[in-house]
Structure formats: C-alpha cells, structure tokens
Amino acid sequence: MQKILEDGQYGYAIVKNKIYHVQLKFLPNYSGFYKTNYSPDDMIPIKDNDKNSEILIPLKDIFDDYNTAFAELQNRLIANPERPSWDEYFMNIAKAVATRSSCSRRKVGAIIVKDRRIITTGYNGTPKGIKNCNEGGCPRCSSDTPSGTKLDECTCSHGEENAIVQAAYHGISTKGSVLYVTFTPCLNCAKMIINAGIREVVYDEHYSVDQKASELLQEAGVILRRPM
C-alpha cells in the first residue's frame, strides 16, 4: 500500500498508462475533518502540476516514488497489454502491405477502410504483367534520378492508386471510405482519392513532394491527418 495519505503531499500517479508528477488535494468531510482510512479504490483528487488541473483517480494508482510507479506500470502492461487504437491497427496493416512492394526506391502500402472493415489493399510497383521494379521493370527507379523528379517517366503504380484500382476492378464502392497509407499522397494520387469519394486520408510519414497534393485534398474537403 502506498504511504501517501497527506493533503498537499507530492507523488506519482498512473493515468492512462503514463506517469505524472502530482499533488494530493484531499477535501475535509462534512464534520470538517479529513478522512483517515482509505481503500485502494477510493477516488482521490490530485493536481497535475504540468497541466495545472485537478482530476479524480483511485488511490491504488498513486505512488510515493517514481520507481515504484514505473515498476507497477510495467507489470500492468505485461499483464494486460494495451489494445491498439483503430488508427494504429489499420496503419500497422498498411505497413505490412508495404512489405509486398517490389519498388527498388520506396515501399508504400495503402488500405481502404469502410465501416472499420478493410475493403481493398494496394502497394507500389509496376503494373500487372510487367517486370517487377526491383528486377529492372522501371528504368526511372533503377537510375540515380533525385527523389521527386521525373515522375512522368516512372512506370510504377502507387500504393494508393493500386488500392483504388483494385476496388474498381472488383466493383467495390469507395465512397465515404478512409484511406490509410504509409506516406502522404502525391498529386496524381490525391486527384484519384478525391474522385473516388474517399473522405479521409490517414498517413504515417510525409512524402517530399506532397505540398500541392495536401492543398488539393484540403480544398476538396478531404481530411488529411496522422493517426490519433
């Protein structure tokens, strides 16, 4: 059991799997005296000194020293691993899709999600029936052309493009869907995303030539954001 039971005393609290330096803010009861007996599940007011705000948390989440709090948090995470958010879940799948890419320069993965269900996937590489990029199928990717230049000479299809085309090939509507992609879209992919009716793009990393594409998506009302 933690030793902290004094009003105004400082300690460490576990809040949403993070450790915060806090100050206890006990309140007197109706008789004007402070409570002396507490159970682990009693809700204790604390002051977050970093955010200058007060919240209620169980006493069992408050510790008198950082090392004890850290050890307890580690034990909890091992016993009950935190489930990934939907954004993390789908982005991890997009990253796995990227590993199928045959591009010799940059591997990109994309998935299209509707009602939290994956409807199609895509990764970058040469078109169907064409020699793979890493086997010389794309002369531009095999050259020392600087990143973001001579894109009109690239024979590879982008991950977002392939995901959208696969949906069309199988007759699946992408209207109102969310696209998860490992890099922000280029200008051509941005135009396809808009015309495909995709309402939101969630990305992991910035592409070097995405400024105009980002502006176009914003103008069209397509949300562009990182995972939450």
PDB file of C-alpha atoms in Angstrom:
ATOM      1  CA  MET A   1       0.000   0.000   0.000  1.00  0.00           C
ATOM      2  CA  GLN A   2       1.244   3.472  -0.828  1.00  0.00           C
ATOM      3  CA  LYS A   3       2.336   5.740   2.012  1.00  0.00           C
ATOM      4  CA  ILE A   4       0.880   8.936   0.537  1.00  0.00           C
ATOM      5  CA  LEU A   5      -2.122   9.967   2.592  1.00  0.00           C
ATOM      6  CA  GLU A   6      -1.419  13.599   3.425  1.00  0.00           C
ATOM      7  CA  ASP A   7      -3.126  16.586   1.859  1.00  0.00           C
ATOM      8  CA  GLY A   8      -0.755  18.626  -0.290  1.00  0.00           C
ATOM      9  CA  GLN A   9       1.864  15.875  -0.486  1.00  0.00           C
ATOM     10  CA  TYR A  10       3.518  15.191  -3.836  1.00  0.00           C
ATOM     11  CA  GLY A  11       3.728  11.822  -5.533  1.00  0.00           C
ATOM     12  CA  TYR A  12       3.412   9.996  -8.838  1.00  0.00           C
ATOM     13  CA  ALA A  13       0.202   8.832 -10.450  1.00  0.00           C
ATOM     14  CA  ILE A  14      -0.512   6.388 -13.266  1.00  0.00           C
ATOM     15  CA  VAL A  15      -3.067   7.955 -15.605  1.00  0.00           C
ATOM     16  CA  LYS A  16      -3.891   6.243 -18.899  1.00  0.00           C
ATOM     17  CA  ASN A  17      -0.632   4.268 -18.912  1.00  0.00           C
ATOM     18  CA  LYS A  18       1.519   7.354 -18.272  1.00  0.00           C
ATOM     19  CA  ILE A  19       3.198   8.551 -15.089  1.00  0.00           C
ATOM     20  CA  TYR A  20       2.546  12.099 -13.876  1.00  0.00           C
ATOM     21  CA  HIS A  21       4.039  14.121 -11.010  1.00  0.00           C
ATOM     22  CA  VAL A  22       1.007  15.117  -8.955  1.00  0.00           C
ATOM     23  CA  GLN A  23      -0.076  16.746  -5.719  1.00  0.00           C
ATOM     24  CA  LEU A  24      -2.777  15.246  -3.475  1.00  0.00           C
ATOM     25  CA  LYS A  25      -5.737  17.525  -2.794  1.00  0.00           C
ATOM     26  CA  PHE A  26      -7.774  15.848  -0.037  1.00  0.00           C
ATOM     27  CA  LEU A  27     -11.014  17.522   0.961  1.00  0.00           C
ATOM     28  CA  PRO A  28     -12.437  17.609   4.527  1.00  0.00           C
ATOM     29  CA  ASN A  29     -15.663  15.665   5.175  1.00  0.00           C
ATOM     30  CA  TYR A  30     -18.916  17.181   6.441  1.00  0.00           C
ATOM     31  CA  SER A  31     -17.592  17.301  10.012  1.00  0.00           C
ATOM     32  CA  GLY A  32     -14.623  19.358   8.957  1.00  0.00           C
ATOM     33  CA  PHE A  33     -12.091  16.548   9.412  1.00  0.00           C
ATOM     34  CA  TYR A  34     -10.082  14.730   6.780  1.00  0.00           C
ATOM     35  CA  LYS A  35     -10.755  11.076   6.176  1.00  0.00           C
ATOM     36  CA  THR A  36      -8.096   8.829   7.732  1.00  0.00           C
ATOM     37  CA  ASN A  37      -8.935   5.372   6.370  1.00  0.00           C
ATOM     38  CA  TYR A  38      -8.752   4.837   2.640  1.00  0.00           C
ATOM     39  CA  SER A  39      -9.275   1.783   0.468  1.00  0.00           C
ATOM     40  CA  PRO A  40      -7.305   1.185  -2.774  1.00  0.00           C
ATOM     41  CA  ASP A  41     -10.377   2.017  -4.875  1.00  0.00           C
ATOM     42  CA  ASP A  42     -11.179   5.327  -3.148  1.00  0.00           C
ATOM     43  CA  MET A  43     -11.119   8.194  -5.629  1.00  0.00           C
ATOM     44  CA  ILE A  44      -8.512  10.786  -4.650  1.00  0.00           C
ATOM     45  CA  PRO A  45      -8.339  14.352  -6.011  1.00  0.00           C
ATOM     46  CA  ILE A  46      -4.926  15.117  -7.475  1.00  0.00           C
ATOM     47  CA  LYS A  47      -3.434  18.207  -9.053  1.00  0.00           C
ATOM     48  CA  ASP A  48      -1.490  17.720 -12.266  1.00  0.00           C
ATOM     49  CA  ASN A  49       1.341  20.223 -11.901  1.00  0.00           C
ATOM     50  CA  ASP A  50       2.178  20.019 -15.596  1.00  0.00           C
ATOM     51  CA  LYS A  51      -1.343  20.853 -16.750  1.00  0.00           C
ATOM     52  CA  ASN A  52      -2.459  22.870 -13.690  1.00  0.00           C
ATOM     53  CA  SER A  53      -5.691  20.905 -13.391  1.00  0.00           C
ATOM     54  CA  GLU A  54      -7.381  18.535 -10.920  1.00  0.00           C
ATOM     55  CA  ILE A  55      -8.751  15.037 -11.581  1.00  0.00           C
ATOM     56  CA  LEU A  56     -10.003  12.079  -9.515  1.00  0.00           C
ATOM     57  CA  ILE A  57      -8.127   8.765  -9.667  1.00  0.00           C
ATOM     58  CA  PRO A  58      -8.102   5.636  -7.442  1.00  0.00           C
ATOM     59  CA  LEU A  59      -5.635   5.582  -4.558  1.00  0.00           C
ATOM     60  CA  LYS A  60      -4.138   2.378  -5.997  1.00  0.00           C
ATOM     61  CA  ASP A  61      -2.862   4.468  -8.939  1.00  0.00           C
ATOM     62  CA  ILE A  62      -0.921   6.891  -6.707  1.00  0.00           C
ATOM     63  CA  PHE A  63       2.632   6.166  -5.507  1.00  0.00           C
ATOM     64  CA  ASP A  64       5.112   7.921  -3.257  1.00  0.00           C
ATOM     65  CA  ASP A  65       8.108   7.470  -5.564  1.00  0.00           C
ATOM     66  CA  TYR A  66       8.694   7.271  -9.296  1.00  0.00           C
ATOM     67  CA  ASN A  67      10.470   3.895  -9.347  1.00  0.00           C
ATOM     68  CA  THR A  68       7.556   2.179  -7.613  1.00  0.00           C
ATOM     69  CA  ALA A  69       5.082   3.750 -10.037  1.00  0.00           C
ATOM     70  CA  PHE A  70       7.232   2.744 -13.018  1.00  0.00           C
ATOM     71  CA  ALA A  71       7.537  -0.872 -11.838  1.00  0.00           C
ATOM     72  CA  GLU A  72       3.779  -1.087 -11.282  1.00  0.00           C
ATOM     73  CA  LEU A  73       3.056   0.328 -14.736  1.00  0.00           C
ATOM     74  CA  GLN A  74       5.391  -2.212 -16.340  1.00  0.00           C
ATOM     75  CA  ASN A  75       3.667  -5.064 -14.502  1.00  0.00           C
ATOM     76  CA  ARG A  76       0.252  -3.849 -15.621  1.00  0.00           C
ATOM     77  CA  LEU A  77       1.294  -3.524 -19.259  1.00  0.00           C
ATOM     78  CA  ILE A  78       2.761  -7.032 -19.254  1.00  0.00           C
ATOM     79  CA  ALA A  79      -0.341  -8.500 -17.616  1.00  0.00           C
ATOM     80  CA  ASN A  80      -2.798  -6.513 -19.731  1.00  0.00           C
ATOM     81  CA  PRO A  81      -1.225  -5.323 -22.988  1.00  0.00           C
ATOM     82  CA  GLU A  82      -2.980  -2.208 -24.263  1.00  0.00           C
ATOM     83  CA  ARG A  83      -5.081  -2.740 -27.356  1.00  0.00           C
ATOM     84  CA  PRO A  84      -4.060  -0.569 -30.311  1.00  0.00           C
ATOM     85  CA  SER A  85      -6.435   2.162 -31.418  1.00  0.00           C
ATOM     86  CA  TRP A  86      -8.269   1.713 -34.720  1.00  0.00           C
ATOM     87  CA  ASP A  87      -5.809   4.110 -36.357  1.00  0.00           C
ATOM     88  CA  GLU A  88      -2.819   2.143 -35.037  1.00  0.00           C
ATOM     89  CA  TYR A  89      -4.435  -1.145 -36.047  1.00  0.00           C
ATOM     90  CA  PHE A  90      -5.096  -0.129 -39.647  1.00  0.00           C
ATOM     91  CA  MET A  91      -1.785   1.718 -40.053  1.00  0.00           C
ATOM     92  CA  ASN A  92       0.109  -1.366 -38.897  1.00  0.00           C
ATOM     93  CA  ILE A  93      -1.721  -3.348 -41.570  1.00  0.00           C
ATOM     94  CA  ALA A  94      -0.814  -0.721 -44.199  1.00  0.00           C
ATOM     95  CA  LYS A  95       2.838  -1.065 -43.150  1.00  0.00           C
ATOM     96  CA  ALA A  96       2.581  -4.842 -43.558  1.00  0.00           C
ATOM     97  CA  VAL A  97       1.076  -4.349 -47.025  1.00  0.00           C
ATOM     98  CA  ALA A  98       4.078  -2.159 -47.927  1.00  0.00           C
ATOM     99  CA  THR A  99       6.413  -5.121 -47.442  1.00  0.00           C
ATOM    100  CA  ARG A 100       4.909  -6.695 -50.599  1.00  0.00           C
ATOM    101  CA  SER A 101       6.136  -3.763 -52.700  1.00  0.00           C
ATOM    102  CA  SER A 102       8.705  -4.527 -55.395  1.00  0.00           C
ATOM    103  CA  CYS A 103       9.789  -0.894 -55.756  1.00  0.00           C
ATOM    104  CA  SER A 104      13.554  -0.503 -55.544  1.00  0.00           C
ATOM    105  CA  ARG A 105      13.301   3.021 -54.080  1.00  0.00           C
ATOM    106  CA  ARG A 106      10.451   3.353 -51.589  1.00  0.00           C
ATOM    107  CA  LYS A 107       7.966   0.780 -50.334  1.00  0.00           C
ATOM    108  CA  VAL A 108       4.470   2.173 -49.809  1.00  0.00           C
ATOM    109  CA  GLY A 109       1.398   0.382 -48.523  1.00  0.00           C
ATOM    110  CA  ALA A 110      -2.226   1.536 -48.544  1.00  0.00           C
ATOM    111  CA  ILE A 111      -5.532   0.116 -47.396  1.00  0.00           C
ATOM    112  CA  ILE A 112      -9.055   1.432 -47.828  1.00  0.00           C
ATOM    113  CA  VAL A 113     -11.383   1.024 -44.869  1.00  0.00           C
ATOM    114  CA  LYS A 114     -15.148   1.398 -44.726  1.00  0.00           C
ATOM    115  CA  ASP A 115     -17.164   0.968 -41.538  1.00  0.00           C
ATOM    116  CA  ARG A 116     -13.957  -0.306 -39.875  1.00  0.00           C
ATOM    117  CA  ARG A 117     -13.677  -3.078 -42.464  1.00  0.00           C
ATOM    118  CA  ILE A 118     -10.825  -3.349 -44.966  1.00  0.00           C
ATOM    119  CA  ILE A 119     -12.267  -3.358 -48.467  1.00  0.00           C
ATOM    120  CA  THR A 120      -9.059  -3.274 -50.512  1.00  0.00           C
ATOM    121  CA  THR A 121      -5.285  -3.012 -50.241  1.00  0.00           C
ATOM    122  CA  GLY A 122      -2.506  -1.768 -52.511  1.00  0.00           C
ATOM    123  CA  TYR A 123       1.261  -1.377 -52.658  1.00  0.00           C
ATOM    124  CA  ASN A 124       3.504   0.343 -55.183  1.00  0.00           C
ATOM    125  CA  GLY A 125       5.101  -1.484 -58.076  1.00  0.00           C
ATOM    126  CA  THR A 126       4.927  -1.998 -61.824  1.00  0.00           C
ATOM    127  CA  PRO A 127       1.576  -2.855 -63.470  1.00  0.00           C
ATOM    128  CA  LYS A 128       0.298  -6.412 -63.699  1.00  0.00           C
ATOM    129  CA  GLY A 129       2.258  -8.475 -66.235  1.00  0.00           C
ATOM    130  CA  ILE A 130       5.218  -6.060 -66.297  1.00  0.00           C
ATOM    131  CA  LYS A 131       8.654  -6.979 -64.945  1.00  0.00           C
ATOM    132  CA  ASN A 132       8.948  -6.030 -61.291  1.00  0.00           C
ATOM    133  CA  CYS A 133      10.556  -2.719 -60.408  1.00  0.00           C
ATOM    134  CA  ASN A 134      13.387  -4.347 -58.452  1.00  0.00           C
ATOM    135  CA  GLU A 135      14.099  -6.550 -61.464  1.00  0.00           C
ATOM    136  CA  GLY A 136      14.572  -3.572 -63.774  1.00  0.00           C
ATOM    137  CA  GLY A 137      10.938  -3.070 -64.737  1.00  0.00           C
ATOM    138  CA  CYS A 138      11.133   0.665 -64.026  1.00  0.00           C
ATOM    139  CA  PRO A 139      14.199   2.393 -65.534  1.00  0.00           C
ATOM    140  CA  ARG A 140      13.499   5.566 -63.563  1.00  0.00           C
ATOM    141  CA  CYS A 141      13.596   3.751 -60.201  1.00  0.00           C
ATOM    142  CA  SER A 142      16.772   1.936 -61.269  1.00  0.00           C
ATOM    143  CA  SER A 143      18.521   5.230 -62.054  1.00  0.00           C
ATOM    144  CA  ASP A 144      20.056   7.860 -59.787  1.00  0.00           C
ATOM    145  CA  THR A 145      17.253  10.331 -60.524  1.00  0.00           C
ATOM    146  CA  PRO A 146      16.704  12.549 -57.449  1.00  0.00           C
ATOM    147  CA  SER A 147      13.612  11.839 -55.359  1.00  0.00           C
ATOM    148  CA  GLY A 148      10.510  13.665 -56.564  1.00  0.00           C
ATOM    149  CA  THR A 149      11.836  14.304 -60.102  1.00  0.00           C
ATOM    150  CA  LYS A 150      10.991  12.771 -63.497  1.00  0.00           C
ATOM    151  CA  LEU A 151       7.878  11.167 -62.039  1.00  0.00           C
ATOM    152  CA  ASP A 152       6.352  11.140 -65.546  1.00  0.00           C
ATOM    153  CA  GLU A 153       8.969   8.525 -66.505  1.00  0.00           C
ATOM    154  CA  CYS A 154       8.120   6.172 -63.631  1.00  0.00           C
ATOM    155  CA  THR A 155       6.273   3.017 -64.719  1.00  0.00           C
ATOM    156  CA  CYS A 156       5.304   2.063 -61.167  1.00  0.00           C
ATOM    157  CA  SER A 157       1.774   2.442 -59.854  1.00  0.00           C
ATOM    158  CA  HIS A 158       1.489   3.953 -56.377  1.00  0.00           C
ATOM    159  CA  GLY A 159       0.046   2.162 -53.384  1.00  0.00           C
ATOM    160  CA  GLU A 160      -2.996   4.444 -53.132  1.00  0.00           C
ATOM    161  CA  GLU A 161      -3.566   4.114 -56.882  1.00  0.00           C
ATOM    162  CA  ASN A 162      -3.480   0.317 -56.719  1.00  0.00           C
ATOM    163  CA  ALA A 163      -5.848   0.220 -53.744  1.00  0.00           C
ATOM    164  CA  ILE A 164      -8.382   2.398 -55.586  1.00  0.00           C
ATOM    165  CA  VAL A 165      -7.989   0.460 -58.854  1.00  0.00           C
ATOM    166  CA  GLN A 166      -8.428  -2.866 -57.051  1.00  0.00           C
ATOM    167  CA  ALA A 167     -11.700  -1.606 -55.592  1.00  0.00           C
ATOM    168  CA  ALA A 168     -12.898  -0.615 -59.080  1.00  0.00           C
ATOM    169  CA  TYR A 169     -11.711  -3.948 -60.547  1.00  0.00           C
ATOM    170  CA  HIS A 170     -13.813  -5.882 -58.018  1.00  0.00           C
ATOM    171  CA  GLY A 171     -16.786  -3.499 -58.141  1.00  0.00           C
ATOM    172  CA  ILE A 172     -16.432  -2.166 -54.588  1.00  0.00           C
ATOM    173  CA  SER A 173     -17.559   1.377 -53.800  1.00  0.00           C
ATOM    174  CA  THR A 174     -15.003   3.598 -52.056  1.00  0.00           C
ATOM    175  CA  LYS A 175     -17.446   6.445 -51.409  1.00  0.00           C
ATOM    176  CA  GLY A 176     -17.180   7.694 -47.834  1.00  0.00           C
ATOM    177  CA  SER A 177     -14.204   5.460 -47.008  1.00  0.00           C
ATOM    178  CA  VAL A 178     -10.911   6.124 -45.184  1.00  0.00           C
ATOM    179  CA  LEU A 179      -7.513   5.563 -46.799  1.00  0.00           C
ATOM    180  CA  TYR A 180      -4.588   4.529 -44.598  1.00  0.00           C
ATOM    181  CA  VAL A 181      -1.241   4.995 -46.325  1.00  0.00           C
ATOM    182  CA  THR A 182       2.372   4.878 -45.142  1.00  0.00           C
ATOM    183  CA  PHE A 183       3.298   8.136 -46.957  1.00  0.00           C
ATOM    184  CA  THR A 184       1.279  11.220 -47.862  1.00  0.00           C
ATOM    185  CA  PRO A 185      -0.154  11.028 -51.394  1.00  0.00           C
ATOM    186  CA  CYS A 186       1.420  12.605 -54.470  1.00  0.00           C
ATOM    187  CA  LEU A 187      -0.596  14.973 -56.657  1.00  0.00           C
ATOM    188  CA  ASN A 188      -1.892  12.284 -59.041  1.00  0.00           C
ATOM    189  CA  CYS A 189      -2.956  10.042 -56.166  1.00  0.00           C
ATOM    190  CA  ALA A 190      -4.627  12.999 -54.453  1.00  0.00           C
ATOM    191  CA  LYS A 191      -6.762  13.560 -57.563  1.00  0.00           C
ATOM    192  CA  MET A 192      -7.741   9.883 -57.624  1.00  0.00           C
ATOM    193  CA  ILE A 193      -8.582   9.962 -53.908  1.00  0.00           C
ATOM    194  CA  ILE A 194     -10.884  12.944 -54.403  1.00  0.00           C
ATOM    195  CA  ASN A 195     -12.648  11.439 -57.417  1.00  0.00           C
ATOM    196  CA  ALA A 196     -13.004   8.061 -55.668  1.00  0.00           C
ATOM    197  CA  GLY A 197     -15.080   9.728 -52.935  1.00  0.00           C
ATOM    198  CA  ILE A 198     -12.627   8.907 -50.151  1.00  0.00           C
ATOM    199  CA  ARG A 199     -13.426  11.234 -47.250  1.00  0.00           C
ATOM    200  CA  GLU A 200     -10.286  10.886 -45.134  1.00  0.00           C
ATOM    201  CA  VAL A 201      -6.588  10.081 -45.571  1.00  0.00           C
ATOM    202  CA  VAL A 202      -4.526   8.904 -42.597  1.00  0.00           C
ATOM    203  CA  TYR A 203      -0.764   8.819 -43.209  1.00  0.00           C
ATOM    204  CA  ASP A 204       2.360   7.779 -41.316  1.00  0.00           C
ATOM    205  CA  GLU A 205       5.154   9.822 -42.950  1.00  0.00           C
ATOM    206  CA  HIS A 206       5.444  12.878 -45.199  1.00  0.00           C
ATOM    207  CA  TYR A 207       6.357  12.443 -48.869  1.00  0.00           C
ATOM    208  CA  SER A 208       8.856  15.009 -50.147  1.00  0.00           C
ATOM    209  CA  VAL A 209       6.565  16.486 -52.828  1.00  0.00           C
ATOM    210  CA  ASP A 210       3.193  16.461 -51.062  1.00  0.00           C
ATOM    211  CA  GLN A 211       2.541  20.204 -50.619  1.00  0.00           C
ATOM    212  CA  LYS A 212       0.320  20.702 -53.678  1.00  0.00           C
ATOM    213  CA  ALA A 213      -1.413  17.389 -53.070  1.00  0.00           C
ATOM    214  CA  SER A 214      -2.179  18.406 -49.476  1.00  0.00           C
ATOM    215  CA  GLU A 215      -3.619  21.730 -50.636  1.00  0.00           C
ATOM    216  CA  LEU A 216      -5.798  19.974 -53.217  1.00  0.00           C
ATOM    217  CA  LEU A 217      -7.151  17.486 -50.683  1.00  0.00           C
ATOM    218  CA  GLN A 218      -7.940  20.308 -48.273  1.00  0.00           C
ATOM    219  CA  GLU A 219      -9.738  22.288 -50.971  1.00  0.00           C
ATOM    220  CA  ALA A 220     -11.823  19.227 -51.851  1.00  0.00           C
ATOM    221  CA  GLY A 221     -12.788  18.712 -48.201  1.00  0.00           C
ATOM    222  CA  VAL A 222     -10.793  15.504 -47.745  1.00  0.00           C
ATOM    223  CA  ILE A 223      -9.368  15.215 -44.228  1.00  0.00           C
ATOM    224  CA  LEU A 224      -5.607  14.611 -44.151  1.00  0.00           C
ATOM    225  CA  ARG A 225      -4.189  13.650 -40.750  1.00  0.00           C
ATOM    226  CA  ARG A 226      -1.821  11.453 -38.792  1.00  0.00           C
ATOM    227  CA  PRO A 227      -3.066   8.552 -36.616  1.00  0.00           C
ATOM    228  CA  MET A 228      -4.691   9.566 -33.331  1.00  0.00           C
TER     229      MET A 228
END
